[in-house]
PDB file of C-alpha atoms and ligand atoms in Angstrom:
ATOM      1  CA  MET A1472      -0.202   0.314  12.703  1.00 97.00           C
ATOM      2  CA  LYS A1473       1.869  -2.592  12.761  1.00 98.00           C
ATOM      3  CA  PHE A1474       2.194  -4.945   9.618  1.00 98.00           C
ATOM      4  CA  PHE A1475       3.038  -8.505  10.200  1.00 98.00           C
ATOM      5  CA  ILE A1476       3.654 -10.982   7.394  1.00 98.00           C
ATOM      6  CA  ASP A1477       1.395 -14.077   7.518  1.00 98.00           C
ATOM      7  CA  THR A1478       3.615 -16.639   5.910  1.00 98.00           C
ATOM      8  CA  ALA A1479       6.645 -18.984   6.419  1.00 98.00           C
ATOM      9  CA  ASN A1480       8.016 -18.473   2.849  1.00 98.00           C
ATOM     10  CA  ILE A1481      11.739 -16.755   3.412  1.00 98.00           C
ATOM     11  CA  GLU A1482      11.751 -15.165  -0.114  1.00 98.00           C
ATOM     12  CA  GLU A1483       8.322 -13.593   0.489  1.00 98.00           C
ATOM     13  CA  ILE A1484       9.397 -12.395   3.854  1.00 98.00           C
ATOM     14  CA  LYS A1485      12.821 -10.940   2.321  1.00 98.00           C
ATOM     15  CA  LYS A1486      10.974  -9.155  -0.486  1.00 98.00           C
ATOM     16  CA  ALA A1487       8.363  -7.591   2.016  1.00 98.00           C
ATOM     17  CA  THR A1488      11.266  -6.657   4.364  1.00 98.00           C
ATOM     18  CA  ARG A1489      12.947  -4.815   1.593  1.00 97.00           C
ATOM     19  CA  MET A1490      10.102  -2.631   1.223  1.00 96.00           C
ATOM     20  CA  GLY A1491       9.693  -1.907   4.970  1.00 95.00           C
ATOM     21  CA  LEU A1492       6.491  -3.707   5.456  1.00 95.00           C
ATOM     22  CA  VAL A1493       7.673  -6.312   8.187  1.00 98.00           C
ATOM     23  CA  ASP A1494       7.322  -5.573  11.804  1.00 98.00           C
ATOM     24  CA  GLY A1495       6.817  -9.173  12.562  1.00 98.00           C
ATOM     25  CA  VAL A1496       5.801 -12.728  11.035  1.00 98.00           C
ATOM     26  CA  THR A1497       3.126 -15.029  11.890  1.00 98.00           C
ATOM     27  CA  THR A1498       3.232 -18.589  10.789  1.00 98.00           C
ATOM     28  CA  ASN A1499       1.007 -21.825  11.578  1.00 98.00           C
ATOM     29  CA  PRO A1500       1.453 -25.584  10.747  1.00 98.00           C
ATOM     30  CA  THR A1501      -0.443 -25.131   7.467  1.00 98.00           C
ATOM     31  CA  LEU A1502       1.831 -22.464   6.195  1.00 98.00           C
ATOM     32  CA  VAL A1503       5.033 -24.169   7.480  1.00 98.00           C
ATOM     33  CA  SER A1504       3.697 -27.339   5.871  1.00 98.00           C
ATOM     34  CA  ARG A1505       3.768 -25.810   2.588  1.00 98.00           C
ATOM     35  CA  GLU A1506       7.804 -24.970   2.804  1.00 98.00           C
ATOM     36  CA  ASN A1507       8.640 -28.685   2.576  1.00 98.00           C
ATOM     37  CA  ARG A1508      11.771 -28.183   4.756  1.00 97.00           C
ATOM     38  CA  PRO A1509      12.562 -29.213   8.567  1.00 98.00           C
ATOM     39  CA  PHE A1510      10.443 -26.911  10.839  1.00 98.00           C
ATOM     40  CA  LEU A1511      13.306 -25.810  12.782  1.00 98.00           C
ATOM     41  CA  ASP A1512      15.132 -24.784   9.541  1.00 98.00           C
ATOM     42  CA  VAL A1513      12.212 -22.677   8.392  1.00 98.00           C
ATOM     43  CA  ILE A1514      11.854 -20.791  11.898  1.00 98.00           C
ATOM     44  CA  ARG A1515      15.353 -20.074  12.557  1.00 98.00           C
ATOM     45  CA  ASP A1516      15.793 -18.611   8.834  1.00 98.00           C
ATOM     46  CA  ILE A1517      12.729 -16.329   9.844  1.00 98.00           C
ATOM     47  CA  CYS A1518      14.284 -15.166  12.952  1.00 98.00           C
ATOM     48  CA  GLU A1519      17.517 -14.558  11.107  1.00 97.00           C
ATOM     49  CA  VAL A1520      15.721 -12.078   8.703  1.00 97.00           C
ATOM     50  CA  VAL A1521      13.241 -10.372  10.694  1.00 98.00           C
ATOM     51  CA  ASP A1522      13.936  -7.962  13.583  1.00 96.00           C
ATOM     52  CA  GLY A1523      10.383  -8.488  15.504  1.00 98.00           C
ATOM     53  CA  PRO A1524       8.059 -11.156  16.740  1.00 98.00           C
ATOM     54  CA  VAL A1525       7.770 -14.032  15.105  1.00 98.00           C
ATOM     55  CA  SER A1526       4.760 -16.410  15.953  1.00 98.00           C
ATOM     56  CA  VAL A1527       5.189 -20.038  16.079  1.00 98.00           C
ATOM     57  CA  GLU A1528       2.325 -22.451  16.989  1.00 98.00           C
ATOM     58  CA  ALA A1529       2.332 -25.030  19.830  1.00 98.00           C
ATOM     59  CA  VAL A1530       0.402 -28.261  18.781  1.00 98.00           C
ATOM     60  CA  SER A1531      -0.266 -29.706  22.177  1.00 98.00           C
ATOM     61  CA  MET A1532      -3.550 -30.024  23.596  1.00 97.00           C
ATOM     62  CA  THR A1533      -3.439 -29.724  27.318  1.00 98.00           C
ATOM     63  CA  ALA A1534      -1.931 -27.106  29.368  1.00 98.00           C
ATOM     64  CA  ASP A1535       0.466 -29.752  31.070  1.00 98.00           C
ATOM     65  CA  GLU A1536       1.811 -30.667  27.453  1.00 98.00           C
ATOM     66  CA  LEU A1537       1.684 -26.740  25.786  1.00 98.00           C
ATOM     67  CA  ILE A1538       3.641 -25.193  28.831  1.00 98.00           C
ATOM     68  CA  PRO A1539       6.804 -27.517  28.078  1.00 98.00           C
ATOM     69  CA  GLU A1540       6.237 -27.180  24.355  1.00 98.00           C
ATOM     70  CA  ALA A1541       6.027 -23.537  24.573  1.00 98.00           C
ATOM     71  CA  ARG A1542       9.216 -23.415  26.786  1.00 98.00           C
ATOM     72  CA  LYS A1543      10.803 -25.134  23.959  1.00 98.00           C
ATOM     73  CA  LEU A1544       9.746 -23.258  21.077  1.00 98.00           C
ATOM     74  CA  SER A1545      10.781 -20.068  22.851  1.00 98.00           C
ATOM     75  CA  LYS A1546      14.327 -21.165  23.080  1.00 98.00           C
ATOM     76  CA  ILE A1547      14.595 -21.141  19.151  1.00 98.00           C
ATOM     77  CA  HIS A1548      15.291 -17.383  19.207  1.00 98.00           C
ATOM     78  CA  PRO A1549      14.325 -14.600  21.659  1.00 97.00           C
ATOM     79  CA  ASN A1550      11.845 -13.129  18.956  1.00 97.00           C
ATOM     80  CA  VAL A1551       9.612 -16.321  19.205  1.00 98.00           C
ATOM     81  CA  VAL A1552       6.132 -15.797  20.489  1.00 98.00           C
ATOM     82  CA  VAL A1553       4.202 -18.750  20.973  1.00 98.00           C
ATOM     83  CA  LYS A1554       0.769 -19.331  19.411  1.00 98.00           C
ATOM     84  CA  ILE A1555      -1.743 -21.045  21.793  1.00 98.00           C
ATOM     85  CA  PRO A1556      -5.069 -22.243  20.728  1.00 98.00           C
ATOM     86  CA  MET A1557      -7.883 -20.559  22.195  1.00 98.00           C
ATOM     87  CA  THR A1558      -9.284 -23.259  24.717  1.00 98.00           C
ATOM     88  CA  LEU A1559      -9.584 -23.375  28.511  1.00 98.00           C
ATOM     89  CA  ASP A1560      -6.272 -25.399  28.610  1.00 98.00           C
ATOM     90  CA  GLY A1561      -4.610 -22.854  26.370  1.00 98.00           C
ATOM     91  CA  MET A1562      -5.551 -19.979  28.720  1.00 98.00           C
ATOM     92  CA  VAL A1563      -3.995 -21.859  31.794  1.00 98.00           C
ATOM     93  CA  ALA A1564      -0.948 -22.101  29.556  1.00 98.00           C
ATOM     94  CA  VAL A1565      -1.068 -18.427  28.675  1.00 98.00           C
ATOM     95  CA  ARG A1566      -1.006 -17.382  32.142  1.00 98.00           C
ATOM     96  CA  GLN A1567       1.847 -19.442  33.347  1.00 98.00           C
ATOM     97  CA  LEU A1568       3.827 -18.760  30.200  1.00 98.00           C
ATOM     98  CA  GLU A1569       3.342 -14.925  30.323  1.00 98.00           C
ATOM     99  CA  GLN A1570       4.361 -14.989  34.185  1.00 98.00           C
ATOM    100  CA  GLU A1571       7.553 -16.706  32.885  1.00 98.00           C
ATOM    101  CA  GLY A1572       8.117 -14.015  30.350  1.00 98.00           C
ATOM    102  CA  ILE A1573       7.159 -15.937  27.422  1.00 98.00           C
ATOM    103  CA  LYS A1574       5.062 -13.955  24.926  1.00 98.00           C
ATOM    104  CA  THR A1575       2.039 -15.643  23.792  1.00 99.00           C
ATOM    105  CA  ASN A1576      -0.375 -15.250  20.723  1.00 99.00           C
ATOM    106  CA  VAL A1577      -3.864 -16.588  21.341  1.00 99.00           C
ATOM    107  CA  THR A1578      -4.801 -17.953  18.002  1.00 98.00           C
ATOM    108  CA  LEU A1579      -8.354 -19.435  16.291  1.00 98.00           C
ATOM    109  CA  VAL A1580     -10.254 -16.665  17.997  1.00 98.00           C
ATOM    110  CA  PHE A1581     -13.760 -16.360  16.825  1.00 98.00           C
ATOM    111  CA  SER A1582     -15.748 -14.173  19.228  1.00 98.00           C
ATOM    112  CA  PRO A1583     -15.049 -11.228  21.476  1.00 98.00           C
ATOM    113  CA  ASN A1584     -16.023 -13.188  24.287  1.00 98.00           C
ATOM    114  CA  GLN A1585     -13.109 -15.611  23.516  1.00 98.00           C
ATOM    115  CA  ALA A1586     -10.885 -12.720  23.044  1.00 98.00           C
ATOM    116  CA  LEU A1587     -11.976 -11.458  26.453  1.00 98.00           C
ATOM    117  CA  LEU A1588     -10.588 -14.540  28.127  1.00 98.00           C
ATOM    118  CA  ALA A1589      -7.274 -14.498  26.386  1.00 98.00           C
ATOM    119  CA  MET A1590      -6.999 -10.706  27.591  1.00 98.00           C
ATOM    120  CA  LYS A1591      -7.882 -11.748  31.213  1.00 98.00           C
ATOM    121  CA  ALA A1592      -5.194 -14.467  30.809  1.00 98.00           C
ATOM    122  CA  GLY A1593      -2.837 -11.969  29.955  1.00 98.00           C
ATOM    123  CA  ALA A1594      -1.897 -12.984  26.209  1.00 98.00           C
ATOM    124  CA  SER A1595       0.658 -10.466  24.509  1.00 98.00           C
ATOM    125  CA  TYR A1596      -1.267 -10.777  21.309  1.00 99.00           C
ATOM    126  CA  ILE A1597      -4.712 -11.974  20.227  1.00 99.00           C
ATOM    127  CA  SER A1598      -5.603 -13.026  16.849  1.00 98.00           C
ATOM    128  CA  PRO A1599      -9.342 -13.085  15.691  1.00 98.00           C
ATOM    129  CA  PHE A1600      -9.682 -14.649  12.344  1.00 98.00           C
ATOM    130  CA  VAL A1601     -11.649 -12.549  10.211  1.00 98.00           C
ATOM    131  CA  GLY A1602     -11.522 -14.109   6.867  1.00 98.00           C
ATOM    132  CA  ARG A1603     -12.684 -17.273   8.085  1.00 98.00           C
ATOM    133  CA  LEU A1604     -15.613 -15.955   9.998  1.00 98.00           C
ATOM    134  CA  ASP A1605     -16.643 -14.060   6.649  1.00 98.00           C
ATOM    135  CA  ASP A1606     -16.419 -17.616   5.151  1.00 98.00           C
ATOM    136  CA  ALA A1607     -19.062 -18.727   7.465  1.00 98.00           C
ATOM    137  CA  ALA A1608     -21.326 -15.735   6.642  1.00 98.00           C
ATOM    138  CA  HIS A1609     -20.348 -13.692   9.772  1.00 97.00           C
ATOM    139  CA  GLU A1610     -18.870 -10.105   9.619  1.00 97.00           C
ATOM    140  CA  GLY A1611     -15.440 -11.024  10.813  1.00 98.00           C
ATOM    141  CA  MET A1612     -14.478  -7.166  11.255  1.00 98.00           C
ATOM    142  CA  ASP A1613     -17.357  -6.638  13.882  1.00 98.00           C
ATOM    143  CA  MET A1614     -15.376  -9.038  16.034  1.00 98.00           C
ATOM    144  CA  VAL A1615     -12.247  -6.855  15.697  1.00 98.00           C
ATOM    145  CA  ALA A1616     -14.388  -3.649  16.534  1.00 98.00           C
ATOM    146  CA  ASP A1617     -15.745  -5.409  19.715  1.00 98.00           C
ATOM    147  CA  CYS A1618     -12.388  -6.562  20.809  1.00 98.00           C
ATOM    148  CA  LEU A1619     -10.804  -3.041  20.407  1.00 98.00           C
ATOM    149  CA  GLU A1620     -13.696  -1.733  22.534  1.00 98.00           C
ATOM    150  CA  ILE A1621     -13.202  -4.085  25.266  1.00 98.00           C
ATOM    151  CA  ILE A1622      -9.583  -3.170  25.325  1.00 98.00           C
ATOM    152  CA  GLU A1623     -10.239   0.596  25.668  1.00 98.00           C
ATOM    153  CA  ASN A1624     -12.938  -0.139  28.241  1.00 98.00           C
ATOM    154  CA  TYR A1625     -10.748  -1.972  30.668  1.00 98.00           C
ATOM    155  CA  GLY A1626      -6.978  -0.889  29.541  1.00 98.00           C
ATOM    156  CA  PHE A1627      -6.165  -4.662  28.829  1.00 98.00           C
ATOM    157  CA  THR A1628      -2.626  -4.515  27.374  1.00 98.00           C
ATOM    158  CA  SER A1629      -3.124  -7.472  24.729  1.00 98.00           C
ATOM    159  CA  GLU A1630      -2.593  -6.246  21.134  1.00 98.00           C
ATOM    160  CA  ILE A1631      -4.996  -7.436  18.487  1.00 98.00           C
ATOM    161  CA  ILE A1632      -3.561  -8.910  15.520  1.00 98.00           C
ATOM    162  CA  VAL A1633      -6.384  -9.056  12.676  1.00 98.00           C
ATOM    163  CA  ALA A1634      -5.601 -12.431  11.157  1.00 98.00           C
ATOM    164  CA  SER A1635      -6.895 -14.387   8.273  1.00 98.00           C
ATOM    165  CA  ILE A1636      -6.886 -11.398   5.949  1.00 98.00           C
ATOM    166  CA  ARG A1637      -8.075 -12.162   2.444  1.00 98.00           C
ATOM    167  CA  HIS A1638      -8.019  -8.938   0.999  1.00 98.00           C
ATOM    168  CA  PRO A1639      -7.216  -5.151   0.918  1.00 98.00           C
ATOM    169  CA  LEU A1640     -10.496  -4.071   2.369  1.00 98.00           C
ATOM    170  CA  HIS A1641      -9.656  -6.046   5.403  1.00 98.00           C
ATOM    171  CA  VAL A1642      -6.615  -4.091   5.931  1.00 98.00           C
ATOM    172  CA  LEU A1643      -8.171  -0.948   5.268  1.00 98.00           C
ATOM    173  CA  THR A1644     -10.991  -1.434   7.803  1.00 98.00           C
ATOM    174  CA  ALA A1645      -8.335  -2.662  10.426  1.00 98.00           C
ATOM    175  CA  ALA A1646      -6.374   0.603  10.021  1.00 98.00           C
ATOM    176  CA  ARG A1647      -9.543   2.626  10.177  1.00 98.00           C
ATOM    177  CA  MET A1648     -10.682   0.700  13.497  1.00 98.00           C
ATOM    178  CA  GLY A1649      -7.261   1.490  15.264  1.00 98.00           C
ATOM    179  CA  ALA A1650      -6.362  -2.446  15.069  1.00 98.00           C
ATOM    180  CA  HIS A1651      -2.651  -2.601  16.525  1.00 98.00           C
ATOM    181  CA  ILE A1652      -1.575  -5.191  14.063  1.00 98.00           C
ATOM    182  CA  ALA A1653      -2.688  -6.900  10.752  1.00 98.00           C
ATOM    183  CA  THR A1654      -1.028  -9.964   9.497  1.00 98.00           C
ATOM    184  CA  ILE A1655      -1.066  -9.723   5.916  1.00 98.00           C
ATOM    185  CA  PRO A1656      -0.324 -12.556   3.218  1.00 98.00           C
ATOM    186  CA  TYR A1657       2.416 -11.260   0.875  1.00 98.00           C
ATOM    187  CA  LYS A1658      -0.252 -11.484  -1.921  1.00 98.00           C
ATOM    188  CA  VAL A1659      -2.543  -8.909  -0.268  1.00 98.00           C
ATOM    189  CA  MET A1660       0.441  -6.624   0.315  1.00 98.00           C
ATOM    190  CA  VAL A1661       1.203  -6.484  -3.075  1.00 98.00           C
ATOM    191  CA  GLN A1662      -2.483  -5.551  -3.896  1.00 98.00           C
ATOM    192  CA  LEU A1663      -2.457  -2.867  -1.474  1.00 98.00           C
ATOM    193  CA  SER A1664       0.027  -1.011  -3.618  1.00 97.00           C
ATOM    194  CA  LYS A1665      -2.073  -1.234  -6.794  1.00 97.00           C
ATOM    195  CA  HIS A1666      -4.311   1.234  -8.573  1.00 97.00           C
ATOM    196  CA  PRO A1667      -5.305   1.161 -12.358  1.00 98.00           C
ATOM    197  CA  LEU A1668      -4.961   5.020 -12.178  1.00 98.00           C
ATOM    198  CA  THR A1669      -1.420   4.710 -11.065  1.00 98.00           C
ATOM    199  CA  ASP A1670      -0.709   2.386 -13.881  1.00 97.00           C
ATOM    200  CA  VAL A1671      -2.492   4.667 -16.562  1.00 98.00           C
ATOM    201  CA  GLY A1672      -0.589   7.621 -15.034  1.00 98.00           C
ATOM    202  CA  ILE A1673       2.713   6.156 -15.085  1.00 98.00           C
ATOM    203  CA  GLU A1674       2.077   5.257 -19.079  1.00 98.00           C
ATOM    204  CA  ARG A1675       0.973   8.391 -19.894  1.00 98.00           C
ATOM    205  CA  PHE A1676       3.991  10.531 -18.368  1.00 98.00           C
ATOM    206  CA  LEU A1677       6.404   7.860 -19.790  1.00 98.00           C
ATOM    207  CA  SER A1678       4.912   8.281 -23.187  1.00 98.00           C
ATOM    208  CA  ASP A1679       4.567  12.117 -23.004  1.00 98.00           C
ATOM    209  CA  TRP A1680       8.318  12.110 -21.563  1.00 98.00           C
ATOM    210  CA  GLU A1681       9.219  10.570 -25.069  1.00 97.00           C
ATOM    211  CA  LYS A1682       7.923  13.847 -26.494  1.00 98.00           C
ATOM    212  CA  VAL A1683      10.246  15.927 -24.621  1.00 98.00           C
ATOM    213  CA  PRO A1684      13.072  17.325 -26.563  1.00 97.00           C
ATOM    214  CA  LYS A1685      16.404  16.123 -24.628  1.00 95.00           C
ATOM    215  CA  THR A1686      18.721  18.668 -25.807  1.00 93.00           C
TER     216      THR A1686
HETATM  217  C1  E4P B3102      -2.499 -16.119  11.580  1.00 95.43           C
HETATM  218  O1  E4P B3102      -1.874 -16.001  12.492  1.00 95.43           O
HETATM  219  C2  E4P B3102      -3.329 -17.022  11.100  1.00 95.43           C
HETATM  220  O2  E4P B3102      -2.834 -18.385  11.373  1.00 95.43           O
HETATM  221  C3  E4P B3102      -3.696 -16.909   9.488  1.00 95.43           C
HETATM  222  O3  E4P B3102      -4.114 -15.495   9.482  1.00 95.43           O
HETATM  223  C4  E4P B3102      -4.635 -17.580   9.115  1.00 95.43           C
HETATM  224  O4  E4P B3102      -5.158 -17.425   7.927  1.00 95.43           O
HETATM  225  P1  E4P B3102      -6.426 -18.184   6.937  1.00 95.43           P
HETATM  226  O5  E4P B3102      -7.479 -18.317   7.512  1.00 95.43           O
HETATM  227  O6  E4P B3102      -6.158 -17.597   5.592  1.00 95.43           O
HETATM  228  O7  E4P B3102      -5.785 -19.609   6.865  1.00 95.43           O
END
């Protein structure tokens, strides 16, 4: 299972990279806006640190505007993957861009039928937003299971990025389902390492070690 980190913060990316937890990065306009730095500087810094796909979001709405915007974004660095919104214009753009060899990540996916359209358009990556569906009182992970079943049924080549992850249970469920990728906020990556019995165990071993004669 690949881990992407869901952030535009270079310090978080560096820390997670040192722990071997970064196969790629996903950003969006909200995450980039938190950095208070010029957009191009943020993306270039990320691409310098990470040896893997870096998703950068296009903000145009029509296919005629999305396609040139995506071409421009893809020139920032060879690892840039362009995030395209799940709209019919977005699907026109995905088909054209993938034919040109520009990798796309269809974002803001909230139903398996939307994912099916993105698969048929030839998207390299598809991002179902599980946390936002949970927030709306739907079972977000059910959508992921449906997407994986559709890929299995027909042999589509798109990879599913489980996105909008809020907690470790999302990551565990994604892994058990066999999702290709989870894009995880840094805070949740840290949570994955925690268990109270680990802390208790370390404390006990350290205090018992004090009782061991050293010579
Ligand atoms: C990643 O590609 C998405 O943009 C991100 O996971 C959305 O997360 P949020 O729902 O917590 O904003």
